[in-house]
Amino acid sequence: MTTLDRVVGAGIPRVDGPQKVRGTAPYAYEQDPGEPICHLAVVQSTVNRGRITRLDPTRAEAVNGVLAVLTPANAPRLSGDLASDLPVLQSLDVHYQGQIVAAVVAESSEIARDAVGEVVVEYAAEPPDVALSVDRPDLYAPEKLMAGFDTDSVIGDVDGALASAPVSVDVTYSTPTQHNNPIEMHTSMARWDGDSLTLWDADQGPHTIEKDLVAAFDLEPDQVRVISPYVGGAFGSKAFTHPNQILAAMAARVVGRTVVFELSRQQMFSLVGHRTPTIQRLRLGADRDGRLTAISHEVVEHTSRISEFAEQTATPTRVMYAAPHRRTTHRLARLDVPPPTIMRAPGETPGMYALESAMDELAAELGIDPVELRIRNEPERDPERDVPWSSRNLLACLRTGAERFGWAGRDPRPRQRQEGRWLVGTGVAAATYPTRRRRADCRITAYPDHYVVEIDGSDIGTGAWTALAQIAADALETGLDSVRLRIGDSALPFAGGAGGSTGLASWGSAIVLTAREVRRRLTGEPPAEGLVVDGGFDGSTPAAQTHSMHAFGAHFVEVRVDADTGEVRVPRATSVYAAGRIVNARTARSQFLGGFCMGVSMALHEETVTDERLGHYANHDLAGYHVATNADIGEIDISWVEEDDPLVNELGLKGIGEIGITGAAAAVGNAYWHATGLRVRDLPITPDTYFR
Ligand code: MOS
């Protein structure tokens, strides 16, 4: 496939860039259905658990401009076996604070929001149970973790090996509840034409949303069309259907007009999921040379009363380092909280924070450089599956990163460097993320002067519009300007959503395989009406059975801490990745950079505070929930090593959307220790941390 080298790899600017800059790329809220749009606003439960005892919509119904007030008493019945919180307005029971208990449809958003305040709701409530701890008697082991991972994995005699290890660490880390905060709020605009529904939606996969709407309204797939060509950022909360899409469709059906429902920033804290808090006990045993003899990683996290979401937090520990005795476990508490969901590298993000922090503590205990400690524990094969790696270049990332960052000669002792008020330290941590792909269909139509490539892929801001066009151009042996790509629409051939860093690998494989068929069938000039080829990728990757497939990386970070105020800065960092073939150097850099910045944000800013008495999230907007901004980010040096992996997929690429965040918070925490001598094991690290 030498032709693949023609456009793939080049740092081509985003093909959708000009429309986005000019404001002509239509997002869900900006669609024009050709008629005046109605607006929807919701009444949300003020209690975490209980039952509605009185719900009076009379005053709201009387507000001028209100078209309907939907409550559990009058809302149309939904059908289907819907997940967790999707049966919106179907019952008087309340399972979490912020649950939708009524909805107002009105001529304007102002009228709808005003009328929401006129709906009277009373509850019989029980006290909220929202506090996670390791000694709750009701902790349980889920049957499986998300993505099908085993709940526990135990190899060898872990406790015996830990007890007899000459050097060990036994430490517990905690990470807080975090919330997805893409810039674009979740938005759904619904219109019915007879029994057919169109939903313009901000999501990560139109087919995923379509499936739930089909089930909820008892329709056939061809009666529902979900359209999401442009999405203003998404990190997981837009991957699955939430009550907002169901409710928008329900309301549009009731009033017989187009209805738009845009969540407020505050509503996003209860209605579209969050990252579970975690409590993680890490025990590492090693010989005096730093060779690990035992690794134990035990995770406690939460899920909601109405759904089981089991984050796969300790799974990266199953692949990172060699050790004969190993244990990873996950336990859940069912709390009166909204259903948790995925958020950029669910599992790997909190898990690698704890593992990579513990490795740094062990390095200090041993007096071994933390880069060297990782090199000494590099596993030749997958340490739990006992199969070879399709490719693994963690050591190249560590060595290249150390070189680019200027790691050599670092004084291993903490709190050795002060410049004026600033305590200065450096830290390192590794990154990893699994390489997977999923079934995807594709249709390519060859015309005399261009190709139309159709697949329900999603560009959630990643650059998929551009990277997929590059892949198609090379696979069809044509130029970029001869490719007309269509994505983000459930009327297009099936594809799974943008999630699990599987997008480009899945959709790209489908495009490459379909393009091969096009070239095989095309003998001479295509007909004027076009030669249509339906193809795709069937979802099977035989090499995944015989090989372990993961991307790796390494972060090196400098941290400065103001000894008077406790202010923490990250003035510079170096991240190096080994993630197979890089399709677009420009958008890939942006993904790696964005992931890393989100890791800095996790380390220093992001924390949703739960009021354990009243049961609500105390900080539910961007004033109270801090997300790193430009001013928080210093000079970040992003690069990658060449990696040729023909086993992972047709293109040799590994997903890159999530790996950047993994390990990043640990690198910051490790550098914070090196600067100050303080080990912080509870994120985030804030100015007051220094004075605790
Ligand atoms: Mo990503 S958390 O798999 O949407």
XYZ file of C-alpha atoms and ligand atoms in Angstrom:
696
model
C 0.000 0.000 0.000
C 2.688 2.491 -0.917
C 0.014 4.818 -2.297
C -1.161 5.433 1.264
C 1.880 7.545 1.790
C 0.724 10.283 -0.495
C -1.592 12.375 1.681
C -1.750 10.355 4.876
C 0.845 11.720 7.266
C 0.775 15.281 5.945
C -0.223 18.070 8.303
C -3.149 19.194 6.161
C -5.222 22.039 7.660
C -8.755 21.146 8.665
C -11.012 20.993 5.625
C -13.883 22.255 7.794
C -11.771 25.070 9.248
C -12.960 27.900 6.972
C -16.666 27.127 7.587
C -16.110 26.971 11.316
C -14.176 30.226 11.375
C -16.842 31.937 9.249
C -19.669 30.563 11.382
C -21.257 28.738 8.464
C -20.766 25.206 9.791
C -24.208 24.481 11.302
C -24.215 23.046 14.821
C -27.347 21.438 16.263
C -28.778 24.684 17.662
C -28.253 26.504 14.374
C -30.201 24.206 12.082
C -33.059 25.751 10.132
C -36.103 23.466 10.021
C -38.037 25.991 7.905
C -40.591 26.900 10.583
C -40.605 28.803 13.893
C -38.890 26.708 16.564
C -40.369 25.975 19.983
C -38.145 25.886 23.049
C -38.048 23.439 25.886
C -37.073 23.977 29.503
C -37.137 21.507 32.354
C -38.060 21.284 36.010
C -35.460 19.250 37.884
C -35.749 17.332 41.100
C -34.403 19.085 44.176
C -34.062 15.799 46.073
C -31.851 12.781 45.436
C -34.202 9.992 46.317
C -37.901 9.688 46.888
C -41.215 10.192 45.143
C -43.168 13.100 43.767
C -46.242 13.646 45.977
C -47.690 16.666 44.213
C -47.058 18.145 40.783
C -49.267 21.039 39.702
C -48.650 22.506 36.231
C -51.732 24.798 36.235
C -49.933 28.125 36.714
C -47.260 27.223 34.168
C -49.883 26.222 31.614
C -51.503 29.626 31.987
C -48.343 31.533 31.046
C -48.778 33.311 27.707
C -46.759 31.520 25.027
C -46.627 28.157 26.779
C -47.666 25.347 24.437
C -47.489 22.368 26.774
C -46.344 21.284 30.199
C -45.254 17.647 30.253
C -45.322 15.716 33.513
C -45.316 12.021 34.454
C -49.119 12.323 34.483
C -49.563 13.362 30.857
C -46.305 12.514 29.064
C -46.655 9.969 26.247
C -45.646 6.463 27.301
C -42.284 5.309 25.993
C -41.686 1.762 24.929
C -38.583 -0.307 24.700
C -36.002 -1.565 27.074
C -34.352 1.761 27.736
C -31.158 2.206 29.696
C -31.080 3.793 33.154
C -32.328 7.346 33.002
C -33.809 7.380 29.494
C -37.473 6.705 30.433
C -37.968 10.427 31.055
C -41.249 11.511 32.721
C -42.424 7.892 32.982
C -42.628 7.624 36.769
C -43.067 9.619 39.958
C -39.951 8.063 41.465
C -36.850 10.203 41.889
C -33.407 8.610 41.710
C -31.021 11.546 41.620
C -30.979 15.272 42.166
C -31.498 17.088 38.896
C -33.710 14.375 37.395
C -36.253 15.838 34.972
C -39.674 15.868 36.646
C -41.529 18.177 34.252
C -40.909 20.028 30.989
C -42.317 23.201 29.485
C -42.571 23.806 25.739
C -43.051 27.423 24.757
C -42.706 29.884 21.915
C -39.376 31.183 23.259
C -36.700 29.979 25.621
C -37.405 32.933 27.921
C -41.066 31.991 28.262
C -40.197 28.317 28.775
C -37.687 29.108 31.517
C -40.052 31.550 33.174
C -42.871 28.998 33.215
C -40.608 26.366 34.750
C -40.673 28.438 37.925
C -44.471 28.226 37.987
C -44.602 24.432 38.201
C -45.291 23.315 41.764
C -43.576 20.084 42.836
C -43.519 18.423 46.242
C -41.617 15.317 47.231
C -41.514 12.629 49.868
C -37.751 12.409 50.130
C -35.267 10.136 51.829
C -31.864 11.438 52.979
C -29.275 11.368 50.189
C -26.621 8.675 50.296
C -23.798 10.141 48.222
C -20.552 9.585 50.143
C -18.092 7.093 48.730
C -15.753 5.309 51.124
C -13.720 2.107 51.233
C -15.514 0.793 54.319
C -19.081 0.926 53.039
C -20.684 -2.456 53.775
C -22.572 -2.354 50.477
C -19.564 -2.321 48.134
C -20.025 -5.005 45.502
C -18.133 -6.548 42.618
C -19.837 -5.900 39.277
C -20.073 -8.860 36.918
C -17.970 -7.101 34.280
C -16.388 -3.704 33.833
C -17.181 -1.343 31.010
C -15.930 -2.469 27.593
C -16.143 -6.080 28.810
C -13.052 -6.079 31.020
C -12.865 -8.577 33.886
C -13.733 -7.091 37.270
C -10.801 -8.762 39.034
C -7.577 -10.259 37.809
C -5.339 -12.159 40.215
C -2.101 -13.899 39.264
C 0.244 -15.570 41.783
C 0.531 -14.969 45.524
C 0.263 -11.192 45.755
C 0.062 -10.830 49.535
C 2.953 -13.243 50.090
C 5.117 -11.435 47.548
C 4.267 -8.048 49.056
C 5.088 -9.266 52.581
C 8.477 -10.572 51.554
C 9.448 -7.715 49.221
C 12.617 -5.911 50.382
C 11.159 -2.574 49.273
C 7.496 -1.690 49.008
C 4.964 1.095 48.937
C 1.384 0.914 50.181
C -0.476 4.103 49.357
C -4.025 5.244 48.628
C -4.984 7.858 46.075
C -8.321 9.496 45.452
C -9.705 11.313 42.462
C -12.873 13.417 42.619
C -16.063 13.425 40.586
C -15.353 15.234 37.315
C -17.656 16.547 34.609
C -17.366 16.650 30.848
C -17.369 20.289 29.801
C -17.267 20.588 26.023
C -17.776 24.189 24.908
C -20.989 23.335 23.045
C -23.787 22.386 25.425
C -25.786 19.262 24.633
C -28.453 20.316 22.155
C -31.222 18.460 20.348
C -33.646 19.851 17.785
C -36.508 17.507 16.957
C -39.056 17.534 14.154
C -41.698 14.967 13.240
C -43.078 14.511 9.752
C -45.976 12.138 10.379
C -44.392 9.168 12.119
C -40.855 10.016 11.041
C -38.471 11.830 13.335
C -35.504 14.039 12.463
C -33.168 14.987 15.290
C -30.363 17.484 14.771
C -28.149 16.644 17.707
C -24.813 17.281 19.376
C -23.474 13.764 19.821
C -20.554 11.432 19.157
C -22.419 8.920 17.004
C -25.781 9.437 15.266
C -26.436 5.689 14.948
C -26.112 5.277 18.738
C -28.744 7.938 19.379
C -30.964 6.641 16.568
C -31.101 3.175 18.138
C -32.458 4.518 21.443
C -35.012 6.780 19.730
C -36.217 3.831 17.647
C -36.689 1.823 20.847
C -38.284 4.634 22.853
C -40.900 5.548 20.244
C -41.373 2.034 18.863
C -40.308 2.933 15.326
C -38.344 1.342 12.507
C -34.780 2.566 11.934
C -35.778 4.238 8.664
C -38.292 6.385 10.576
C -35.559 8.102 12.589
C -32.742 10.252 11.266
C -30.137 11.773 13.565
C -27.941 14.458 12.016
C -24.732 15.696 13.660
C -22.294 17.046 11.068
C -20.502 19.413 13.454
C -20.085 18.979 17.185
C -18.561 21.584 19.484
C -16.336 19.281 21.461
C -17.072 15.992 23.174
C -15.135 13.848 25.629
C -17.632 11.095 26.376
C -20.800 12.764 27.627
C -22.073 12.981 24.051
C -21.332 9.325 23.280
C -24.556 7.872 24.609
C -28.186 8.963 24.610
C -29.272 11.015 27.616
C -32.768 12.186 28.654
C -32.436 15.362 26.571
C -32.712 13.651 23.202
C -35.704 11.541 24.234
C -37.465 14.530 25.770
C -36.912 16.800 22.749
C -38.450 14.169 20.485
C -41.339 13.566 22.892
C -42.089 17.292 23.170
C -41.997 17.822 19.403
C -44.503 15.032 18.962
C -46.840 16.505 21.590
C -46.875 20.060 20.187
C -46.592 19.034 16.534
C -43.796 21.494 15.844
C -40.016 21.630 15.817
C -38.650 21.779 19.360
C -35.103 22.598 20.438
C -33.682 21.680 23.833
C -30.326 23.172 24.707
C -29.044 22.213 28.133
C -27.637 24.977 30.271
C -24.093 24.541 31.554
C -25.525 23.864 35.008
C -27.893 21.206 33.694
C -24.937 19.376 32.169
C -23.789 18.584 35.708
C -26.805 16.339 36.348
C -28.222 15.227 33.010
C -25.331 13.931 30.886
C -23.128 11.974 33.280
C -19.853 12.445 35.073
C -16.589 10.632 35.784
C -16.930 8.561 38.951
C -14.764 9.494 41.903
C -12.214 6.804 42.743
C -10.333 5.602 45.809
C -7.372 3.479 44.764
C -5.020 1.491 46.979
C -1.711 0.742 45.303
C 0.774 -1.720 46.716
C 4.054 -2.323 44.928
C 6.756 -4.743 46.028
C 10.227 -4.721 44.493
C 13.695 -6.146 44.978
C 16.530 -3.747 45.731
C 17.331 -3.387 42.033
C 13.820 -2.068 41.462
C 12.406 -5.144 39.780
C 8.731 -5.404 40.681
C 7.749 -8.641 42.366
C 4.127 -7.702 43.082
C 1.562 -5.144 41.966
C -1.778 -4.709 43.699
C -4.288 -2.103 42.519
C -7.658 -2.096 44.289
C -10.289 0.365 43.160
C -13.440 1.635 44.870
C -15.767 3.808 42.799
C -19.436 4.638 42.502
C -22.383 4.066 40.235
C -25.960 5.270 40.420
C -28.974 3.592 41.938
C -30.586 3.119 38.517
C -27.672 2.038 36.354
C -24.476 0.115 36.654
C -21.478 1.909 35.253
C -18.244 0.141 36.198
C -15.244 2.213 35.182
C -12.280 0.028 34.190
C -9.865 1.977 36.375
C -7.179 -0.621 37.141
C -7.024 -2.116 33.649
C -3.908 -0.193 32.533
C -2.098 -1.801 35.471
C -2.666 -5.134 33.729
C -0.400 -4.106 30.851
C 2.096 -1.533 32.073
C 4.806 -3.398 33.997
C 6.279 -6.848 34.468
C 5.759 -8.548 37.852
C 5.082 -12.205 38.629
C 2.432 -11.538 41.287
C -0.391 -9.201 40.310
C -3.877 -8.215 41.428
C -6.375 -5.671 40.112
C -9.887 -5.370 41.580
C -12.910 -3.055 41.268
C -15.721 -2.520 43.776
C -18.757 -0.291 43.373
C -21.142 1.559 45.658
C -24.639 2.325 44.416
C -25.312 5.938 45.420
C -28.086 8.483 44.932
C -26.151 10.230 42.181
C -26.882 10.769 38.488
C -25.655 7.925 36.272
C -21.890 8.210 35.713
C -20.606 7.982 32.161
C -17.411 7.982 30.170
C -15.014 10.935 30.141
C -11.828 10.956 28.055
C -10.010 7.680 28.691
C -12.427 6.372 31.310
C -10.435 3.936 33.442
C -6.994 4.714 32.097
C -7.192 8.322 33.293
C -7.773 7.779 37.030
C -5.963 4.417 36.964
C -2.771 5.715 35.409
C -2.819 8.646 37.821
C -2.583 6.206 40.724
C -0.207 3.663 39.173
C 2.226 6.245 37.812
C 2.185 8.176 41.094
C 2.953 4.976 43.022
C 5.806 4.153 40.631
C 7.299 7.545 41.449
C 6.975 6.881 45.178
C 8.679 3.524 44.703
C 11.500 5.121 42.694
C 12.111 7.558 45.550
C 12.013 4.720 48.079
C 14.575 2.750 46.060
C 16.757 5.721 45.144
C 16.400 4.806 41.481
C 15.648 7.331 38.745
C 11.946 7.039 37.840
C 12.722 6.686 34.118
C 15.190 3.900 34.898
C 12.659 2.181 37.186
C 10.196 1.969 34.298
C 12.886 0.657 31.946
C 13.755 -2.103 34.429
C 10.144 -3.232 34.542
C 9.435 -3.218 30.846
C 7.523 -6.426 30.031
C 8.606 -8.329 26.936
C 5.117 -9.694 26.460
C 1.708 -8.688 27.759
C 2.231 -9.598 31.432
C -1.298 -10.946 31.991
C -2.402 -12.317 28.618
C 1.074 -13.735 27.932
C 0.963 -12.808 24.248
C 3.390 -10.587 22.293
C 2.766 -6.900 21.680
C 1.741 -5.919 18.178
C 4.151 -3.067 18.912
C 5.242 -1.393 22.125
C 7.580 1.564 22.179
C 7.234 2.928 25.696
C 10.997 2.883 26.184
C 11.555 4.904 23.020
C 9.046 7.454 24.343
C 10.790 7.613 27.729
C 14.260 7.965 26.187
C 13.222 10.470 23.536
C 11.245 12.444 26.077
C 14.117 12.522 28.568
C 16.377 13.826 25.814
C 13.998 16.515 24.554
C 13.084 17.652 28.078
C 16.629 17.692 29.437
C 16.065 15.085 32.154
C 19.694 13.967 32.453
C 21.472 15.067 35.611
C 18.229 15.661 37.552
C 18.819 15.678 41.300
C 16.537 12.881 42.559
C 16.016 14.555 45.940
C 12.917 16.719 46.425
C 12.909 20.407 47.261
C 16.437 21.111 46.080
C 15.771 23.969 43.712
C 14.346 27.394 44.487
C 14.280 30.423 42.196
C 13.089 33.435 44.140
C 9.736 32.456 45.602
C 9.366 29.524 43.242
C 10.123 25.955 44.263
C 10.996 24.087 41.072
C 10.645 20.373 40.382
C 10.341 17.919 37.511
C 8.373 14.721 37.141
C 7.745 11.915 34.705
C 4.911 9.467 34.059
C 3.965 7.038 31.336
C 0.803 6.983 29.211
C -1.119 4.147 27.620
C -4.355 3.432 25.831
C -5.719 0.268 24.172
C -5.901 0.014 20.380
C -9.234 -1.298 19.141
C -11.622 -0.931 16.243
C -15.266 -1.669 15.546
C -17.465 -2.641 12.654
C -18.232 0.113 10.139
C -20.014 0.156 6.788
C -19.099 2.467 3.946
C -20.439 3.448 0.530
C -18.274 4.942 -2.173
C -19.711 6.225 -5.433
C -17.242 6.816 -8.251
C -18.125 9.548 -10.727
C -16.055 10.599 -13.742
C -14.494 13.540 -11.886
C -14.927 12.769 -8.163
C -15.813 10.237 -5.491
C -18.521 10.480 -2.848
C -17.496 8.695 0.352
C -20.315 8.060 2.831
C -19.968 6.731 6.357
C -21.584 7.704 9.660
C -18.338 8.792 11.272
C -18.271 11.755 13.662
C -16.024 14.769 13.878
C -16.384 15.983 17.459
C -13.625 18.525 16.924
C -10.874 15.976 16.400
C -10.192 16.577 12.716
C -11.964 13.465 11.416
C -13.404 15.399 8.453
C -9.827 15.962 7.306
C -8.169 12.697 8.298
C -10.910 10.572 6.709
C -10.667 12.552 3.475
C -6.907 11.951 3.479
C -7.392 8.234 3.988
C -10.011 8.101 1.225
C -7.849 10.081 -1.212
C -4.894 7.749 -0.813
C -6.997 4.599 -0.848
C -8.700 5.735 -4.067
C -5.387 6.948 -5.509
C -6.801 10.364 -6.107
C -6.340 13.908 -4.819
C -8.008 15.350 -1.721
C -10.137 17.676 -3.842
C -11.684 14.705 -5.667
C -13.109 13.300 -2.427
C -16.526 14.456 -1.213
C -16.955 13.070 2.271
C -20.296 12.709 4.048
C -20.304 11.908 7.787
C -22.382 12.672 10.881
C -25.793 11.378 9.750
C -27.584 8.165 10.676
C -28.963 7.989 7.117
C -25.387 7.191 6.025
C -23.903 3.677 6.218
C -23.618 2.386 9.792
C -20.648 3.213 11.986
C -20.095 3.238 15.718
C -19.542 6.588 17.346
C -16.405 8.509 18.179
C -15.403 6.718 21.376
C -12.703 4.564 22.868
C -10.262 6.155 20.409
C -11.658 3.743 17.806
C -12.994 6.244 15.306
C -10.247 6.641 12.761
C -9.179 2.997 12.967
C -12.747 1.753 12.402
C -13.972 4.259 9.812
C -10.568 4.376 8.097
C -10.501 0.579 7.776
C -14.002 0.648 6.260
C -12.984 3.315 3.770
C -9.762 1.523 2.768
C -11.529 -1.828 2.268
C -14.365 -0.249 0.273
C -11.912 1.751 -1.835
C -10.030 -1.432 -2.695
C -13.291 -2.871 -4.007
C -13.949 0.306 -5.989
C -10.552 0.050 -7.668
C -11.091 -3.638 -8.382
C -14.472 -3.008 -9.995
C -13.525 0.143 -11.836
C -12.200 -0.708 -15.280
C -11.879 2.575 -17.058
C -14.016 5.690 -16.657
C -16.942 5.456 -14.148
C -20.415 5.965 -15.625
C -21.941 9.447 -15.411
C -24.583 8.232 -12.945
C -21.807 6.807 -10.776
C -20.549 3.367 -9.801
C -21.847 2.568 -6.304
C -19.867 0.217 -4.076
C -21.158 -0.787 -0.647
C -18.465 -2.194 1.562
C -16.943 -1.816 4.981
C -15.068 -3.431 7.805
C -16.751 -6.382 9.564
C -15.308 -5.643 12.995
C -12.978 -8.606 13.283
C -9.292 -8.145 14.006
C -7.827 -11.672 14.209
C -4.435 -10.361 15.304
C -6.073 -8.966 18.460
C -6.483 -12.566 19.655
C -2.805 -13.353 19.267
C -1.310 -9.948 20.122
C -1.733 -7.234 22.720
C -2.408 -3.870 21.098
C -1.812 -0.579 22.882
C -0.429 2.884 22.295
C 2.123 4.242 24.742
C 3.613 7.570 25.697
C 5.666 9.471 28.263
C 5.186 12.875 29.869
C 7.925 15.031 31.409
C 6.733 18.050 33.353
C 8.233 21.013 35.178
C 6.207 22.360 38.083
C 6.762 25.592 39.978
C 5.159 26.224 43.339
C 5.042 29.663 44.925
C 6.333 29.116 48.472
C 4.375 32.139 49.739
C 0.994 31.567 48.084
C 1.018 27.900 47.095
C 0.234 28.808 43.468
C 1.136 25.955 41.112
C 2.343 26.519 37.553
C 3.319 24.114 34.785
C 5.651 26.245 32.673
C 6.825 23.488 30.350
C 6.268 19.866 29.460
C 7.374 17.290 26.914
C 5.169 14.437 25.764
C 6.271 11.724 23.353
C 3.907 9.135 21.925
C 4.149 5.820 20.111
C 0.769 5.472 18.456
C 1.371 3.831 15.117
C 0.990 5.755 11.906
C 0.018 9.404 12.332
C -2.546 10.289 9.670
C -2.508 14.073 10.049
C 0.435 15.611 11.850
C -1.438 18.828 12.587
C -4.689 17.458 13.988
C -2.830 14.631 15.775
C -0.672 17.147 17.592
C -3.851 18.935 18.590
C -5.323 15.714 20.027
C -2.170 14.866 22.008
C -1.905 18.447 23.230
C -5.583 18.642 24.193
C -5.366 15.367 26.085
C -2.318 16.505 27.993
C -3.916 19.854 28.883
C -6.956 17.989 30.203
C -4.542 16.003 32.385
C -3.049 19.223 33.758
C -6.608 20.392 34.362
C -7.320 17.167 36.261
C -4.176 17.603 38.352
C -4.706 21.236 39.290
C -8.318 22.284 38.746
C -11.141 19.884 38.100
C -13.259 18.722 41.008
C -17.005 18.500 41.375
C -17.760 18.990 45.062
C -20.653 16.938 46.432
C -22.552 18.390 49.370
C -22.961 15.226 51.417
C -25.765 16.667 53.533
C -27.941 18.189 50.807
C -26.810 15.788 48.102
C -26.160 18.272 45.315
C -23.106 19.320 43.334
C -22.008 22.551 44.956
C -20.037 23.810 41.950
C -21.966 23.288 38.760
C -20.760 25.902 36.315
C -17.461 27.066 34.863
C -17.046 29.667 37.604
C -16.982 27.008 40.302
C -15.737 24.029 38.291
C -12.381 25.154 36.967
C -11.139 23.887 33.628
C -7.605 24.768 32.542
C -7.509 27.676 30.114
C -4.723 29.074 27.927
C -3.294 31.019 30.850
C -2.822 27.766 32.782
C -0.820 26.046 30.055
C 2.857 26.696 29.406
C 5.128 25.500 26.594
C 4.157 21.971 25.610
C 6.504 20.019 23.354
C 4.566 17.281 21.551
C 6.216 14.645 19.378
C 5.955 10.999 18.420
C 8.250 8.179 17.486
C 7.972 6.290 14.209
C 6.021 3.113 14.743
C 5.177 0.616 12.034
C 2.448 -1.749 13.187
C 0.837 -3.725 10.361
C -1.165 -5.866 12.815
C -3.534 -3.306 14.323
C -5.438 -2.408 11.144
C -5.130 -1.677 7.413
C -3.650 1.729 8.142
C -1.285 0.825 10.973
C -2.771 3.582 13.111
C -3.574 3.559 16.816
C -6.263 5.794 18.297
C -4.950 9.059 19.688
C -7.960 10.870 21.143
C -7.500 9.710 24.694
C -3.914 8.673 25.392
C -2.752 12.261 25.981
C -4.669 12.624 29.246
C -3.460 9.300 30.681
C -0.552 9.681 33.084
C -0.481 13.461 32.672
C -1.894 14.207 36.124
C 0.640 11.814 37.681
C 3.521 13.597 35.946
C 2.285 16.894 37.413
C 1.857 15.377 40.880
C 5.294 13.765 40.738
C 6.861 17.087 39.751
C 4.939 18.791 42.572
C 6.533 16.372 45.030
C 9.952 16.978 43.505
C 9.432 20.737 43.864
C 8.027 20.742 47.403
C 8.727 17.405 49.076
C 4.973 16.975 49.598
C 3.271 13.831 48.357
C -0.278 14.695 47.388
C -2.524 11.703 46.932
C -5.866 13.439 46.526
C -6.573 15.451 43.422
C -6.743 18.246 42.577
C -3.595 19.958 43.847
C -4.624 23.544 44.607
C -2.818 26.515 46.224
C -4.021 25.557 49.719
C -2.557 22.060 49.292
C 0.867 23.525 50.107
C -0.295 24.710 53.531
C -2.197 21.598 54.617
Mo -14.416 8.696 24.814
S -14.550 8.840 26.875
O -14.418 6.994 24.640
O -15.925 9.343 24.326
